[in-house]
Amino acid sequence: MSSPRVLKLADQIKVIVAEMLERRVKDPRLGFITVTDVRLTGDSREASVFYTVYGSAEDRAGTAAALRSATGLIRSQVGKQLGLRFAPTLAFIEDAVPETARQIDDLLAQAKAGDAEVAERAAGASYAGDPDPYKHADDETEDEG
């Protein structure tokens, strides 16, 4: 568990990076980007910035290139605004949550289709043996008598 100070710094870095991408970074390769999370190491030396990009694979690749290009500018601004002795190094990582959510939705759709198929087969089905295959206490008394 990170300390409250590290968590607060991570939230501040998230806000600063999002504002920088919105206002200061004017790279045309930068797509429609959302900063989803920032994870900071315990010594505040390294920050992992997670982001998502809306669009195609080319948009994601262009945005990754634009972020690599603007990393120095963003890092210096983070250091200035936070007033830290050492500005943390920034590593931009594309967040896998949207792709994972899409895969889960596909799996849920497959499961729903399978359930519908099973329910359709069960609607016209009948038992293979007797409708009530269990022995009852009154059957035993008739056999003994």
CSV table of C-alpha atoms in Angstrom, one decimal:
chain,number,residue,atom,x,y,z
A,1,MET,CA,0.0,0.0,0.0
A,2,SER,CA,1.4,3.4,-1.0
A,3,SER,CA,1.6,6.2,1.4
A,4,PRO,CA,-1.0,9.0,1.3
A,5,ARG,CA,1.6,11.4,0.1
A,6,VAL,CA,2.5,9.2,-2.9
A,7,LEU,CA,-1.2,8.7,-3.7
A,8,LYS,CA,-1.8,12.5,-3.6
A,9,LEU,CA,1.2,13.1,-5.8
A,10,ALA,CA,0.0,10.5,-8.3
A,11,ASP,CA,-3.4,12.3,-8.5
A,12,GLN,CA,-1.7,15.6,-9.0
A,13,ILE,CA,0.5,14.2,-11.8
A,14,LYS,CA,-2.6,12.8,-13.5
A,15,VAL,CA,-4.2,16.2,-13.5
A,16,ILE,CA,-1.1,18.0,-14.7
A,17,VAL,CA,-0.5,15.5,-17.5
A,18,ALA,CA,-4.1,15.7,-18.6
A,19,GLU,CA,-4.0,19.5,-18.7
A,20,MET,CA,-0.7,19.5,-20.6
A,21,LEU,CA,-2.0,17.2,-23.2
A,22,GLU,CA,-5.1,19.3,-23.6
A,23,ARG,CA,-3.6,22.8,-23.7
A,24,ARG,CA,0.2,22.7,-24.3
A,25,VAL,CA,1.0,19.7,-26.5
A,26,LYS,CA,0.1,20.7,-30.1
A,27,ASP,CA,1.3,17.6,-31.9
A,28,PRO,CA,-1.1,16.7,-34.7
A,29,ARG,CA,-0.4,13.0,-34.1
A,30,LEU,CA,-2.0,13.3,-30.7
A,31,GLY,CA,-5.5,11.6,-30.8
A,32,PHE,CA,-8.5,11.8,-28.5
A,33,ILE,CA,-6.6,10.7,-25.4
A,34,THR,CA,-7.8,10.1,-21.8
A,35,VAL,CA,-5.4,9.8,-18.9
A,36,THR,CA,-6.9,6.9,-16.8
A,37,ASP,CA,-4.4,6.4,-14.0
A,38,VAL,CA,-1.0,7.3,-12.7
A,39,ARG,CA,1.1,4.9,-10.5
A,40,LEU,CA,4.0,6.4,-8.7
A,41,THR,CA,6.8,4.4,-7.1
A,42,GLY,CA,7.3,4.7,-3.3
A,43,ASP,CA,10.3,6.9,-3.7
A,44,SER,CA,8.5,9.2,-6.2
A,45,ARG,CA,11.2,8.7,-8.9
A,46,GLU,CA,9.1,6.9,-11.6
A,47,ALA,CA,5.6,7.4,-12.7
A,48,SER,CA,3.6,5.1,-15.0
A,49,VAL,CA,0.9,7.1,-16.8
A,50,PHE,CA,-1.9,5.0,-18.2
A,51,TYR,CA,-4.0,6.3,-21.1
A,52,THR,CA,-6.6,5.3,-23.6
A,53,VAL,CA,-7.0,6.5,-27.1
A,54,TYR,CA,-10.3,6.6,-29.0
A,55,GLY,CA,-9.8,5.5,-32.6
A,56,SER,CA,-8.0,3.0,-34.9
A,57,ALA,CA,-4.7,1.3,-34.5
A,58,GLU,CA,-3.0,4.2,-36.5
A,59,ASP,CA,-4.5,6.7,-34.1
A,60,ARG,CA,-3.1,4.8,-31.1
A,61,ALA,CA,0.4,4.4,-32.8
A,62,GLY,CA,0.4,8.2,-33.6
A,63,THR,CA,-0.6,9.1,-30.1
A,64,ALA,CA,2.1,6.9,-28.6
A,65,ALA,CA,4.7,8.6,-30.8
A,66,ALA,CA,3.4,12.0,-29.8
A,67,LEU,CA,3.7,11.1,-26.2
A,68,ARG,CA,7.2,9.9,-26.6
A,69,SER,CA,8.1,13.2,-28.2
A,70,ALA,CA,6.4,15.3,-25.5
A,71,THR,CA,7.7,13.4,-22.5
A,72,GLY,CA,10.5,15.8,-21.7
A,73,LEU,CA,8.2,18.9,-21.8
A,74,ILE,CA,5.5,17.1,-19.7
A,75,ARG,CA,8.1,15.9,-17.1
A,76,SER,CA,9.6,19.4,-16.7
A,77,GLN,CA,6.2,20.9,-16.2
A,78,VAL,CA,5.3,18.2,-13.6
A,79,GLY,CA,8.5,19.0,-11.7
A,80,LYS,CA,7.8,22.7,-11.8
A,81,GLN,CA,4.2,22.5,-10.7
A,82,LEU,CA,4.8,19.9,-7.9
A,83,GLY,CA,7.9,21.7,-6.6
A,84,LEU,CA,9.8,18.4,-6.2
A,85,ARG,CA,13.6,18.2,-6.1
A,86,PHE,CA,13.6,15.4,-8.6
A,87,ALA,CA,10.9,15.3,-11.2
A,88,PRO,CA,9.7,11.7,-11.7
A,89,THR,CA,10.5,10.0,-15.0
A,90,LEU,CA,7.3,9.4,-17.0
A,91,ALA,CA,6.4,6.2,-18.8
A,92,PHE,CA,3.3,6.3,-20.9
A,93,ILE,CA,1.5,3.0,-21.0
A,94,GLU,CA,-1.6,2.3,-23.1
A,95,ASP,CA,-4.3,1.0,-20.8
A,96,ALA,CA,-5.6,-2.4,-21.6
A,97,VAL,CA,-9.0,-2.0,-19.8
A,98,PRO,CA,-11.1,-1.1,-22.9
A,99,GLU,CA,-9.8,-4.2,-24.9
A,100,THR,CA,-10.3,-6.4,-21.8
A,101,ALA,CA,-13.9,-5.1,-21.4
A,102,ARG,CA,-14.5,-5.7,-25.1
A,103,GLN,CA,-13.3,-9.3,-24.8
A,104,ILE,CA,-15.5,-9.8,-21.7
A,105,ASP,CA,-18.6,-8.5,-23.6
A,106,ASP,CA,-17.9,-10.9,-26.4
A,107,LEU,CA,-17.6,-13.8,-24.0
A,108,LEU,CA,-20.9,-12.8,-22.3
A,109,ALA,CA,-22.6,-12.6,-25.7
A,110,GLN,CA,-21.4,-16.1,-26.5
A,111,ALA,CA,-22.6,-17.4,-23.2
A,112,LYS,CA,-26.0,-15.8,-23.7
A,113,ALA,CA,-26.3,-17.4,-27.1
A,114,GLY,CA,-25.3,-20.8,-25.7
A,115,ASP,CA,-27.9,-20.4,-22.9
A,116,ALA,CA,-30.6,-19.5,-25.4
A,117,GLU,CA,-29.7,-22.6,-27.5
A,118,VAL,CA,-29.9,-24.9,-24.5
A,119,ALA,CA,-33.2,-23.4,-23.5
A,120,GLU,CA,-34.6,-23.9,-27.0
A,121,ARG,CA,-33.5,-27.6,-27.0
A,122,ALA,CA,-35.0,-28.1,-23.5
A,123,ALA,CA,-38.4,-26.7,-24.5
A,124,GLY,CA,-39.3,-29.7,-26.6
A,125,ALA,CA,-37.5,-32.3,-24.7
A,126,SER,CA,-38.9,-35.1,-22.6
A,127,TYR,CA,-37.5,-37.4,-20.0
A,128,ALA,CA,-35.5,-40.4,-21.1
A,129,GLY,CA,-37.1,-42.7,-18.5
A,130,ASP,CA,-40.0,-42.5,-16.2
A,131,PRO,CA,-41.2,-39.0,-15.3
A,132,ASP,CA,-40.5,-39.7,-11.6
A,133,PRO,CA,-37.5,-42.1,-11.4
A,134,TYR,CA,-37.3,-42.1,-7.6
A,135,LYS,CA,-38.6,-44.8,-5.2
A,136,HIS,CA,-41.3,-43.8,-2.8
A,137,ALA,CA,-42.2,-45.2,0.6
A,138,ASP,CA,-45.7,-46.3,-0.5
A,139,ASP,CA,-44.2,-48.5,-3.3
A,140,GLU,CA,-42.2,-50.5,-0.8
A,141,THR,CA,-45.2,-51.4,1.3
A,142,GLU,CA,-47.1,-52.8,-1.8
A,143,ASP,CA,-44.1,-55.0,-2.7
A,144,GLU,CA,-43.8,-56.5,0.8
A,145,GLY,CA,-47.6,-57.3,1.1
